[in-house]
Amino acid sequence: GVINRGALEAAFQSGLPPGAWTRLDIAQAIRFDGYLVAVTLRGDQVRSLFQRGRGLQGQPGALFFAGVERRGSGVVVNGRPLVDGEDYQVVTSDFLAGGGDGHAEFRSGRRQGDLDAGIRQSLIDYLMANWSASPEDFRGARGTRIWKASWAMTGSFVRNFINEAVDRYRTQGEQAAFLSGVTAVAWSGKMSGAAGYEVGRNVARLEARFDFGQLGRGLRDLAKSSDQIDVAATYRYRTAGVADPLLSAGFLTAFTPQAGAGGRPFQVRGNAGVQRQVGGGLTVRFSGRVQRDLSFEANDVGTEVGVDYRRRLKSGVSYISRVRTFLGLTDRRVTSFESYNTLAVPLVGLLHLTVQGNLYTYRADRVRAGVVEGTALRTDLNVGFTYGVNWKWY
């Protein structure tokens, strides 16, 4: 909930009487009795309002928030860190919803509708039901359990490039996740989904991604199919300290065997480490990783460093980058680098034009049949359309 100081100026000037309040007291305290409006704002818009509203202390345009507060160097919403790219349901006055006092973020948000409730009467109804309006009572009434889910479908044309070392690895039976396909033009379909649950400081998330498509040397010979299944579950304990500890487990496989690669790839992995949100949409993760290639019967133990970056522009265009590096520390030296970069341009409703560029490198000093020279390299350029939805409920 957000309200401006100007609406409560009379209360600041004369104060509110101790003890019981009358309707007249409330009418005098709330000078402008507007009506309530529900608006959906992104996290970065809430953050901008919060920072500007606090900077206007003592002025009519200063903002007061219910459920949003500063904690340490960050901002939290009902005890959870504010996420710039996440949607938040905000209730405010019709004056602020129209961009009053220069708070234009409300106008750029999605107005969900008028609540058919005046500000004064809403406060009266709350007091009659609860007999108190102290901050302690409000904090005790907050919901702490949150479910989140998302689903997206992408169709795109792909241009792949794969170097000669990839073929050498595949003929030796090495089953790295991205050692598939050929240098080709392709069409690709991708479906991804995620579900998350948060209670207090505990955050759990399950993600699944399915890729499928046809490959060919040109647009007229698209025949060979490729596919991939990637599932991961993560648990994170949110702290107020330097970094959040986390545990994750996942597996990677395909619907069909890879030709010339010794059968169906199947890899299971586990991670234990820490994660820190640096700010500005940047998150850094460091963990130990154990992975087992079930088709190759090989174990790799090492360290993984991950970096996630998200940026949303005022125009609605968003940029997402994910980088993962793995360094094997066991006798079988494995080094891999994965980079996923996506630019999404909103078109109509939930439909986006997406441009994605991916880069993969892989090197192992020992495989099934001995030593393989060179570093495997694969690049993908995807141009297509994505339709996706996000949900959050309490």
Tab-separated table of N, CA and C in Angstrom, residues 66-203:
chain	number	residue	atom	x	y	z
A	66	ALA	N	3.131	0.684	3.121
A	66	ALA	CA	2.755	-0.429	3.993
A	66	ALA	C	3.312	-1.698	3.371
A	67	GLY	N	4.253	-2.333	4.058
A	67	GLY	CA	4.815	-3.583	3.557
A	67	GLY	C	6.137	-3.438	2.866
A	68	VAL	N	6.609	-2.221	2.646
A	68	VAL	CA	7.906	-1.997	2.012
A	68	VAL	C	8.781	-1.219	2.986
A	69	GLU	N	9.994	-1.700	3.205
A	69	GLU	CA	10.893	-1.032	4.135
A	69	GLU	C	12.336	-1.316	3.758
A	70	ARG	N	13.235	-0.480	4.247
A	70	ARG	CA	14.657	-0.686	4.021
A	70	ARG	C	15.196	-1.595	5.108
A	71	ARG	N	16.009	-2.565	4.686
A	71	ARG	CA	16.640	-3.480	5.630
A	71	ARG	C	18.103	-3.623	5.230
A	72	GLY	N	18.982	-3.072	6.058
A	72	GLY	CA	20.390	-3.048	5.701
A	72	GLY	C	20.589	-2.151	4.492
A	73	SER	N	21.237	-2.683	3.468
A	73	SER	CA	21.469	-1.910	2.250
A	73	SER	C	20.435	-2.202	1.171
A	74	GLY	N	19.449	-3.071	1.478
A	74	GLY	CA	18.447	-3.446	0.493
A	74	GLY	C	17.057	-3.010	0.859
A	75	VAL	N	16.110	-3.332	-0.006
A	75	VAL	CA	14.701	-3.034	0.188
A	75	VAL	C	13.941	-4.354	0.218
A	76	VAL	N	13.030	-4.518	1.174
A	76	VAL	CA	12.260	-5.748	1.310
A	76	VAL	C	10.775	-5.435	1.199
A	77	VAL	N	10.024	-6.396	0.685
A	77	VAL	CA	8.566	-6.318	0.589
A	77	VAL	C	7.994	-7.456	1.414
A	78	ASN	N	7.315	-7.111	2.497
A	78	ASN	CA	6.771	-8.127	3.403
A	78	ASN	C	7.849	-9.133	3.815
A	79	GLY	N	9.044	-8.607	4.085
A	79	GLY	CA	10.138	-9.443	4.556
A	79	GLY	C	10.961	-10.104	3.481
A	80	ARG	N	10.558	-10.000	2.200
A	80	ARG	CA	11.295	-10.616	1.094
A	80	ARG	C	12.062	-9.545	0.332
A	81	PRO	N	13.278	-9.840	-0.129
A	81	PRO	CA	14.018	-8.860	-0.922
A	81	PRO	C	13.237	-8.458	-2.169
A	82	LEU	N	13.246	-7.174	-2.471
A	82	LEU	CA	12.574	-6.655	-3.653
A	82	LEU	C	13.293	-7.141	-4.906
A	83	VAL	N	12.544	-7.715	-5.851
A	83	VAL	CA	13.094	-8.242	-7.097
A	83	VAL	C	12.670	-7.314	-8.232
A	84	ASP	N	13.631	-6.743	-8.929
A	84	ASP	CA	13.316	-5.719	-9.933
A	84	ASP	C	12.392	-6.228	-11.030
A	85	GLY	N	12.594	-7.451	-11.504
A	85	GLY	CA	11.804	-7.944	-12.616
A	85	GLY	C	10.493	-8.598	-12.233
A	86	GLU	N	10.157	-8.639	-10.962
A	86	GLU	CA	8.945	-9.309	-10.493
A	86	GLU	C	7.793	-8.318	-10.415
A	87	ASP	N	6.564	-8.793	-10.602
A	87	ASP	CA	5.376	-7.949	-10.509
A	87	ASP	C	4.860	-7.898	-9.076
A	88	TYR	N	4.364	-6.717	-8.679
A	88	TYR	CA	3.817	-6.515	-7.341
A	88	TYR	C	2.456	-5.824	-7.440
A	89	GLN	N	1.518	-6.312	-6.635
A	89	GLN	CA	0.195	-5.696	-6.573
A	89	GLN	C	0.226	-4.567	-5.554
A	90	VAL	N	-0.079	-3.370	-5.990
A	90	VAL	CA	-0.007	-2.185	-5.147
A	90	VAL	C	-1.379	-1.552	-5.068
A	91	VAL	N	-1.783	-1.174	-3.858
A	91	VAL	CA	-3.025	-0.421	-3.659
A	91	VAL	C	-2.651	1.002	-3.283
A	92	THR	N	-3.246	1.976	-3.970
A	92	THR	CA	-2.932	3.378	-3.716
A	92	THR	C	-4.180	4.219	-3.950
A	93	SER	N	-4.042	5.521	-3.840
A	93	SER	CA	-5.170	6.421	-4.064
A	93	SER	C	-5.315	6.725	-5.549
A	94	ASP	N	-6.496	7.156	-5.951
A	94	ASP	CA	-6.706	7.516	-7.345
A	94	ASP	C	-5.818	8.683	-7.759
A	95	PHE	N	-5.475	9.558	-6.809
A	95	PHE	CA	-4.591	10.685	-7.094
A	95	PHE	C	-3.196	10.203	-7.506
A	96	LEU	N	-2.623	9.278	-6.726
A	96	LEU	CA	-1.299	8.772	-7.063
A	96	LEU	C	-1.351	7.859	-8.289
A	97	ALA	N	-2.432	7.093	-8.451
A	97	ALA	CA	-2.549	6.204	-9.604
A	97	ALA	C	-2.522	6.979	-10.909
A	98	GLY	N	-2.931	8.250	-10.859
A	98	GLY	CA	-2.881	9.093	-12.042
A	98	GLY	C	-1.566	9.816	-12.215
A	99	GLY	N	-0.570	9.495	-11.394
A	99	GLY	CA	0.736	10.127	-11.507
A	99	GLY	C	0.872	11.384	-10.692
A	100	GLY	N	0.006	11.579	-9.690
A	100	GLY	CA	0.038	12.777	-8.858
A	100	GLY	C	1.354	12.962	-8.140
A	101	ASP	N	1.698	14.216	-7.842
A	101	ASP	CA	2.940	14.592	-7.153
A	101	ASP	C	4.181	14.170	-7.924
A	102	GLY	N	4.023	13.944	-9.229
A	102	GLY	CA	5.173	13.615	-10.059
A	102	GLY	C	5.601	12.172	-10.035
A	103	HIS	N	4.815	11.276	-9.457
A	103	HIS	CA	5.166	9.854	-9.379
A	103	HIS	C	4.618	9.130	-10.613
A	104	ALA	N	5.340	9.280	-11.726
A	104	ALA	CA	4.855	8.783	-13.014
A	104	ALA	C	4.869	7.259	-13.102
A	105	GLU	N	5.565	6.570	-12.214
A	105	GLU	CA	5.616	5.102	-12.279
A	105	GLU	C	4.228	4.490	-12.219
A	106	PHE	N	3.320	5.135	-11.482
A	106	PHE	CA	1.969	4.576	-11.383
A	106	PHE	C	1.268	4.583	-12.734
A	107	ARG	N	1.505	5.629	-13.541
A	107	ARG	CA	0.847	5.700	-14.845
A	107	ARG	C	1.380	4.636	-15.798
A	108	SER	N	2.661	4.279	-15.658
A	108	SER	CA	3.233	3.267	-16.552
A	108	SER	C	2.939	1.850	-16.087
A	109	GLY	N	2.373	1.686	-14.884
A	109	GLY	CA	1.981	0.367	-14.412
A	109	GLY	C	0.667	-0.070	-15.028
A	110	ARG	N	0.260	-1.296	-14.746
A	110	ARG	CA	-1.002	-1.822	-15.270
A	110	ARG	C	-2.105	-1.610	-14.232
A	111	ARG	N	-3.041	-0.759	-14.543
A	111	ARG	CA	-4.136	-0.465	-13.620
A	111	ARG	C	-5.126	-1.615	-13.632
A	112	GLN	N	-5.298	-2.258	-12.482
A	112	GLN	CA	-6.144	-3.444	-12.391
A	112	GLN	C	-7.617	-3.109	-12.154
A	113	GLY	N	-7.878	-1.918	-11.637
A	113	GLY	CA	-9.269	-1.540	-11.423
A	113	GLY	C	-9.460	-0.758	-10.137
A	114	ASP	N	-10.586	-0.074	-10.057
A	114	ASP	CA	-10.941	0.677	-8.861
A	114	ASP	C	-11.607	-0.266	-7.859
A	115	LEU	N	-11.297	-0.073	-6.577
A	115	LEU	CA	-11.754	-1.009	-5.549
A	115	LEU	C	-13.075	-0.619	-4.913
A	116	ASP	N	-13.708	0.458	-5.415
A	116	ASP	CA	-15.011	0.877	-4.890
A	116	ASP	C	-14.960	1.057	-3.383
A	117	ALA	N	-13.876	1.674	-2.901
A	117	ALA	CA	-13.710	1.886	-1.463
A	117	ALA	C	-12.972	3.197	-1.256
A	118	GLY	N	-13.555	4.059	-0.408
A	118	GLY	CA	-12.897	5.306	-0.072
A	118	GLY	C	-11.806	5.081	0.964
A	119	ILE	N	-10.817	5.978	1.002
A	119	ILE	CA	-9.700	5.812	1.930
A	119	ILE	C	-10.188	5.914	3.370
A	120	ARG	N	-11.004	6.917	3.664
A	120	ARG	CA	-11.496	7.079	5.041
A	120	ARG	C	-12.294	5.867	5.490
A	121	GLN	N	-13.244	5.433	4.662
A	121	GLN	CA	-14.108	4.335	5.068
A	121	GLN	C	-13.325	3.036	5.202
A	122	SER	N	-12.301	2.851	4.366
A	122	SER	CA	-11.483	1.644	4.478
A	122	SER	C	-10.766	1.593	5.819
A	123	LEU	N	-10.245	2.760	6.279
A	123	LEU	CA	-9.584	2.797	7.577
A	123	LEU	C	-10.583	2.551	8.702
A	124	ILE	N	-11.772	3.130	8.590
A	124	ILE	CA	-12.812	2.912	9.617
A	124	ILE	C	-13.182	1.431	9.697
A	125	ASP	N	-13.391	0.809	8.550
A	125	ASP	CA	-13.756	-0.615	8.540
A	125	ASP	C	-12.650	-1.466	9.153
A	126	TYR	N	-11.383	-1.135	8.859
A	126	TYR	CA	-10.276	-1.912	9.408
A	126	TYR	C	-10.215	-1.772	10.923
A	127	LEU	N	-10.374	-0.545	11.421
A	127	LEU	CA	-10.296	-0.321	12.868
A	127	LEU	C	-11.443	-1.017	13.599
A	128	MET	N	-12.625	-0.978	13.039
A	128	MET	CA	-13.761	-1.636	13.686
A	128	MET	C	-13.576	-3.151	13.733
A	129	ALA	N	-12.851	-3.689	12.753
A	129	ALA	CA	-12.645	-5.142	12.726
A	129	ALA	C	-11.460	-5.570	13.575
A	130	ASN	N	-10.435	-4.711	13.703
A	130	ASN	CA	-9.193	-5.109	14.365
A	130	ASN	C	-8.868	-4.319	15.622
A	131	TRP	N	-9.490	-3.156	15.829
A	131	TRP	CA	-9.352	-2.341	17.033
A	131	TRP	C	-7.961	-1.741	17.192
A	132	SER	N	-7.112	-1.912	16.199
A	132	SER	CA	-5.775	-1.367	16.304
A	132	SER	C	-5.190	-1.212	14.914
A	133	ALA	N	-4.279	-0.261	14.772
A	133	ALA	CA	-3.603	-0.056	13.492
A	133	ALA	C	-2.110	0.120	13.711
A	134	SER	N	-1.553	-0.564	14.708
A	134	SER	CA	-0.136	-0.422	15.007
A	134	SER	C	0.697	-1.183	13.984
A	135	PRO	N	1.937	-0.742	13.749
A	135	PRO	CA	2.818	-1.485	12.824
A	135	PRO	C	3.025	-2.933	13.245
A	136	GLU	N	3.054	-3.182	14.566
A	136	GLU	CA	3.247	-4.561	15.031
A	136	GLU	C	2.092	-5.452	14.600
A	137	ASP	N	0.866	-4.922	14.687
A	137	ASP	CA	-0.283	-5.713	14.247
A	137	ASP	C	-0.219	-5.996	12.747
A	138	PHE	N	0.211	-4.997	11.992
A	138	PHE	CA	0.294	-5.180	10.544
A	138	PHE	C	1.331	-6.233	10.180
A	139	ARG	N	2.502	-6.180	10.831
A	139	ARG	CA	3.538	-7.165	10.533
A	139	ARG	C	3.074	-8.576	10.871
A	140	GLY	N	2.315	-8.705	11.969
A	140	GLY	CA	1.844	-10.027	12.351
A	140	GLY	C	0.823	-10.588	11.397
A	141	ALA	N	0.166	-9.709	10.622
A	141	ALA	CA	-0.871	-10.161	9.698
A	141	ALA	C	-0.344	-10.452	8.305
A	142	ARG	N	0.933	-10.244	8.067
A	142	ARG	CA	1.483	-10.443	6.734
A	142	ARG	C	1.495	-11.922	6.350
A	143	GLY	N	1.214	-12.177	5.079
A	143	GLY	CA	1.369	-13.532	4.581
A	143	GLY	C	2.831	-13.813	4.302
A	144	THR	N	3.326	-14.954	4.714
A	144	THR	CA	4.737	-15.284	4.529
A	144	THR	C	4.951	-16.398	3.512
A	145	ARG	N	3.907	-17.095	3.125
A	145	ARG	CA	4.044	-18.195	2.170
A	145	ARG	C	3.663	-17.705	0.778
A	146	ILE	N	4.565	-17.885	-0.156
A	146	ILE	CA	4.349	-17.386	-1.507
A	146	ILE	C	4.674	-18.489	-2.507
A	147	TRP	N	3.756	-18.681	-3.468
A	147	TRP	CA	3.974	-19.601	-4.577
A	147	TRP	C	4.206	-18.776	-5.837
A	148	LYS	N	5.145	-19.220	-6.665
A	148	LYS	CA	5.367	-18.579	-7.956
A	148	LYS	C	5.498	-19.650	-9.032
A	149	ALA	N	5.046	-19.315	-10.230
A	149	ALA	CA	5.140	-20.256	-11.338
A	149	ALA	C	5.277	-19.468	-12.639
A	150	SER	N	5.868	-20.111	-13.636
A	150	SER	CA	6.014	-19.484	-14.948
A	150	SER	C	6.000	-20.563	-16.020
A	151	TRP	N	5.623	-20.154	-17.219
A	151	TRP	CA	5.588	-21.052	-18.379
A	151	TRP	C	5.880	-20.232	-19.622
A	152	ALA	N	6.680	-20.761	-20.534
A	152	ALA	CA	7.012	-20.043	-21.759
A	152	ALA	C	7.204	-21.036	-22.897
A	153	MET	N	6.825	-20.598	-24.099
A	153	MET	CA	6.984	-21.394	-25.307
A	153	MET	C	7.669	-20.538	-26.353
A	154	THR	N	8.733	-21.045	-26.961
A	154	THR	CA	9.502	-20.288	-27.953
A	154	THR	C	9.617	-21.084	-29.242
A	155	GLY	N	9.392	-20.413	-30.349
A	155	GLY	CA	9.643	-20.985	-31.669
A	155	GLY	C	10.605	-20.075	-32.404
A	156	SER	N	11.670	-20.635	-32.966
A	156	SER	CA	12.680	-19.775	-33.578
A	156	SER	C	13.445	-20.522	-34.659
A	157	PHE	N	14.080	-19.730	-35.539
A	157	PHE	CA	15.051	-20.278	-36.477
A	157	PHE	C	16.428	-20.144	-35.851
A	158	VAL	N	17.260	-21.140	-36.079
A	158	VAL	CA	18.560	-21.218	-35.422
A	158	VAL	C	19.648	-21.390	-36.484
A	159	ARG	N	20.751	-20.705	-36.261
A	159	ARG	CA	21.952	-20.935	-37.058
A	159	ARG	C	23.028	-21.444	-36.118
A	160	ASN	N	23.450	-22.696	-36.305
A	160	ASN	CA	24.458	-23.313	-35.451
A	160	ASN	C	25.823	-23.294	-36.133
A	161	PHE	N	26.856	-23.246	-35.323
A	161	PHE	CA	28.207	-23.512	-35.803
A	161	PHE	C	28.880	-24.430	-34.800
A	162	ILE	N	29.454	-25.513	-35.280
A	162	ILE	CA	30.130	-26.502	-34.438
A	162	ILE	C	31.485	-26.800	-35.063
A	163	ASN	N	32.547	-26.762	-34.270
A	163	ASN	CA	33.876	-26.994	-34.830
A	163	ASN	C	34.191	-28.484	-34.905
A	164	GLU	N	35.351	-28.808	-35.496
A	164	GLU	CA	35.712	-30.204	-35.733
A	164	GLU	C	35.946	-30.981	-34.446
A	165	ALA	N	36.373	-30.298	-33.379
A	165	ALA	CA	36.643	-30.998	-32.129
A	165	ALA	C	35.379	-31.641	-31.560
A	166	VAL	N	34.210	-31.068	-31.852
A	166	VAL	CA	32.956	-31.658	-31.373
A	166	VAL	C	32.792	-33.067	-31.929
A	167	ASP	N	33.042	-33.243	-33.219
A	167	ASP	CA	32.925	-34.572	-33.821
A	167	ASP	C	33.918	-35.546	-33.204
A	168	ARG	N	35.128	-35.074	-32.909
A	168	ARG	CA	36.111	-35.965	-32.292
A	168	ARG	C	35.658	-36.423	-30.913
A	169	TYR	N	35.076	-35.528	-30.124
A	169	TYR	CA	34.566	-35.908	-28.810
A	169	TYR	C	33.409	-36.900	-28.938
A	170	ARG	N	32.511	-36.652	-29.872
A	170	ARG	CA	31.336	-37.525	-29.998
A	170	ARG	C	31.723	-38.927	-30.455
A	171	THR	N	32.665	-39.029	-31.373
A	171	THR	CA	33.075	-40.358	-31.821
A	171	THR	C	33.762	-41.149	-30.716
A	172	GLN	N	34.268	-40.464	-29.692
A	172	GLN	CA	34.884	-41.139	-28.543
A	172	GLN	C	33.861	-41.402	-27.436
A	173	GLY	N	32.583	-41.066	-27.687
A	173	GLY	CA	31.542	-41.381	-26.719
A	173	GLY	C	31.329	-40.338	-25.646
A	174	GLU	N	31.961	-39.173	-25.755
A	174	GLU	CA	31.785	-38.136	-24.734
A	174	GLU	C	30.393	-37.522	-24.874
A	175	GLN	N	29.661	-37.411	-23.755
A	175	GLN	CA	28.259	-37.030	-23.796
A	175	GLN	C	28.005	-35.669	-23.145
A	176	ALA	N	28.809	-34.678	-23.426
A	176	ALA	CA	28.527	-33.332	-22.926
A	176	ALA	C	27.188	-32.869	-23.474
A	177	ALA	N	26.471	-32.085	-22.677
A	177	ALA	CA	25.087	-31.741	-22.997
A	177	ALA	C	24.941	-31.081	-24.357
A	178	PHE	N	25.881	-30.220	-24.734
A	178	PHE	CA	25.703	-29.435	-25.950
A	178	PHE	C	26.474	-29.990	-27.139
A	179	LEU	N	27.082	-31.191	-27.017
A	179	LEU	CA	27.802	-31.789	-28.133
A	179	LEU	C	26.816	-32.522	-29.034
A	180	SER	N	25.880	-31.785	-29.613
A	180	SER	CA	24.863	-32.381	-30.475
A	180	SER	C	24.639	-31.473	-31.668
A	181	GLY	N	24.021	-32.030	-32.706
A	181	GLY	CA	23.720	-31.249	-33.886
A	181	GLY	C	24.911	-31.122	-34.815
A	182	VAL	N	24.727	-30.296	-35.851
A	182	VAL	CA	25.759	-30.050	-36.840
A	182	VAL	C	25.729	-28.568	-37.186
A	183	THR	N	26.738	-28.112	-37.933
A	183	THR	CA	26.690	-26.748	-38.437
A	183	THR	C	25.535	-26.671	-39.427
A	184	ALA	N	24.492	-25.913	-39.107
A	184	ALA	CA	23.257	-26.030	-39.866
A	184	ALA	C	22.343	-24.842	-39.636
A	185	VAL	N	21.349	-24.762	-40.521
A	185	VAL	CA	20.172	-23.926	-40.287
A	185	VAL	C	19.128	-24.825	-39.650
A	186	ALA	N	18.377	-24.328	-38.730
A	186	ALA	CA	17.429	-25.188	-38.024
A	186	ALA	C	16.217	-24.393	-37.596
A	187	TRP	N	15.138	-25.112	-37.339
A	187	TRP	CA	14.055	-24.526	-36.568
A	187	TRP	C	14.067	-25.201	-35.212
A	188	SER	N	13.684	-24.476	-34.205
A	188	SER	CA	13.762	-25.000	-32.843
A	188	SER	C	12.533	-24.588	-32.053
A	189	GLY	N	12.051	-25.499	-31.259
A	189	GLY	CA	10.973	-25.190	-30.320
A	189	GLY	C	11.456	-25.434	-28.905
A	190	LYS	N	11.144	-24.532	-28.012
A	190	LYS	CA	11.564	-24.651	-26.624
A	190	LYS	C	10.371	-24.390	-25.712
A	191	MET	N	10.235	-25.223	-24.717
A	191	MET	CA	9.208	-25.024	-23.706
A	191	MET	C	9.871	-25.090	-22.341
A	192	SER	N	9.596	-24.130	-21.492
A	192	SER	CA	10.198	-24.112	-20.161
A	192	SER	C	9.137	-23.788	-19.132
A	193	GLY	N	9.344	-24.286	-17.929
A	193	GLY	CA	8.423	-24.029	-16.832
A	193	GLY	C	9.177	-24.007	-15.521
A	194	ALA	N	8.635	-23.314	-14.553
A	194	ALA	CA	9.270	-23.219	-13.244
A	194	ALA	C	8.193	-23.067	-12.183
A	195	ALA	N	8.473	-23.591	-10.992
A	195	ALA	CA	7.580	-23.445	-9.838
A	195	ALA	C	8.444	-23.156	-8.625
A	196	GLY	N	8.027	-22.201	-7.808
A	196	GLY	CA	8.792	-21.831	-6.630
A	196	GLY	C	7.911	-21.671	-5.417
A	197	TYR	N	8.507	-21.909	-4.257
A	197	TYR	CA	7.779	-21.778	-2.994
A	197	TYR	C	8.694	-21.075	-2.002
A	198	GLU	N	8.184	-20.052	-1.339
A	198	GLU	CA	8.954	-19.293	-0.371
A	198	GLU	C	8.183	-19.198	0.938
A	199	VAL	N	8.871	-19.495	2.026
A	199	VAL	CA	8.290	-19.333	3.348
A	199	VAL	C	9.398	-18.824	4.257
A	200	GLY	N	9.192	-17.635	4.795
A	200	GLY	CA	10.217	-17.019	5.613
A	200	GLY	C	11.490	-16.822	4.819
A	201	ARG	N	12.607	-17.344	5.308
A	201	ARG	CA	13.892	-17.231	4.628
A	201	ARG	C	14.183	-18.393	3.692
A	202	ASN	N	13.282	-19.349	3.598
A	202	ASN	CA	13.499	-20.550	2.792
A	202	ASN	C	12.903	-20.372	1.402
A	203	VAL	N	13.698	-20.661	0.382
A	203	VAL	CA	13.280	-20.508	-1.002
A	203	VAL	C	13.586	-21.811	-1.742
